[in-house]
């Protein structure tokens, strides 16, 4: 989700690998083992949870999480929880990384010490204060100094036990005083508007003249104002601390006035003292990216160079190929390149060009596409993007079955448990392999067109280059579709969104055995037993050593590598796109009308309720397929409501003021709307995105909508009293209907610019190598030997254009960065006091870097 900022769009994303924890303190009981899971939080809002690892003090998770961050945040936090025998969850420790510190750990495996979790350290939100020091004439005619403290509002306070009832306690602190006053409690809101003023006497004069007065107590500069936010609780344990700020009165300066936003801070010395090493540690790999994307015209020179890559002769002299040469890892280059080429419909000619060049450099047909080349990485990325739904509909049902049945499938005699039978296990495994093999080899008609076109190109290049080898036209394709697509998805279904979590060890072992067998079946190797180092795998493979399996593979590969044959794909069975638990209520049109007005909106209320409030929202299980959007009382039950995709007119956020509830959105249909609450901001964004994309081409989509609800006789957003009034806000849109190919071309070009900027030294080295080769084509210097340079003159010309385009963009970034810093007002709502991320960013970034951290 982009945030508009002075002509730029700002994107934040994070990719996290949660590795393992170690040395978790033992449970204080005879068993001592714990059942632990880990959560990922934006501040205190949970956005992801791993599976539970049972009976371990060193749990291994091995789970990956990626999300586009839809809001501002201060900390990326990770909590380790223990679930006891009564299914109660208690926190063991946490890791909290400040936003401005994320770049320190970028892409590195890092062990973090777990810190104690206490109410006093769990703080989020900000407060707006106004302080004014003035002279006041008392009833006796003398003058004293009084401090007027105005507590205006707070934003983003945490939700405690499902709601927040905040109030502020305001104190004036000094060496010999402490006065405290409180605001009124604001019920059921985490964005309270207080607008209350408190007065404190700062000085008490002994005598007064027109020239001067003496201060009896301490100087004003020694005083400080303390504002603490609390959640009013009905529990016997008392009110919960939400955070506080301490403002020294010296900030008043000469003017005697101070108006600023502050980030709330933890209470000093709060909580119990716990040794850090007592809580264990957590291994994480965090990649946080922040993209500042300029208007499209800024990227024209670089984008034109990239998109013309397929037409450059030789292709090794093209801009896209050069990016692959200078990046440390080919994957770095492949991800933005493929997304950009897919967006502009040019991925097939580009991949065909680099694949043809790689095939011509290959000497042995048995090693074709076996390396981690730019070609291989680009095809991998294309399959992930364009083929994800194909993978879902093909493999997900059988993988789900394997993960839930837990049938024993171990065939290694050494690893066999005493209670297991080897022949039974072999039969279980054989049945699974047979079923997966059949669903794969009969799925050719569903293979996406873009993948078929690429496979056709690979097949033609390989067959032309190695005319003697009759099987090379198959192995060129199978090396991707089996070895790099289906086999890895079976091995790690969580990485391909087939399962929410990493499978348990026994299931993981079963999937490993199936994956190895499927990979060998798809490879069409002449000597099957030679592919297995283990004798038990070679003997198991004898089950499948029949011609029918090889024929089925060849027929499947022929089908998916025939270009243009399956332009119109039709899938009869629905594809399940997303499911999960959400809260919902309905606003619908009364078919009979009300008070004689046909089409009047009415609210569906819960039984016995007079108002439309939080209790109207019921927890339901939602499912989205490419055919319909349904919700069910619980998972697995029949649908309570079914909405055909073609009936969705708009999917938009619902403003929090409507029901004082966060993370809400609305699914608008003819005559009714669903108001839905997601569990967190990331989940809300995901549902809105996928529902919008799948319904984007509906003919009757709305152009305007109401961002707030119709309550108490008017729309809260535009105040219109007519419930049938047309929407007051333009609908968000412009997203393509194809879910997989939803790509922002400008953002991908910005990422490519960032890579070129990062590897500018290598670009210059490559330019030197081209100059050396074109002037004196003698023995290549060792420092230049890592680059593929087929045509020095053409490559030199491209490099010169790349460097020019990158330098122009660098100047734009530098100018924006300086202008932004000049305009930044510390203490504003956008940059509260305590927000160091902006200052750190501006001062830490060198002049020639982009805004991608």
Coordinates of C-alpha atoms in Angstrom, one line a residue, residues 43 95 122 212 261 263 373 444 460 474 521 587 593 652 708 735 752 805 808:
X43 CA 4.3 -2.3 17.5
X95 CA 12.6 -8.8 20.5
X122 CA 4.4 -2.3 26.1
X212 CA 11.5 42.3 39.3
X261 CA 3.2 15.8 19.4
X263 CA 5.5 9.5 21.1
X373 CA 22.0 -18.3 -14.1
X444 CA -1.4 -29.3 -18.7
X460 CA 13.0 -24.8 -29.6
X474 CA 11.9 -32.5 -22.9
X521 CA 10.0 -39.1 -12.6
X587 CA -26.3 -3.4 5.9
X593 CA -39.2 -0.2 1.5
X652 CA -13.2 -0.2 0.3
X708 CA -18.2 5.9 6.6
X735 CA -5.8 -2.6 -10.4
X752 CA 16.3 -1.6 -10.4
X805 CA 20.1 7.5 -16.3
X808 CA 19.9 11.7 -13.2

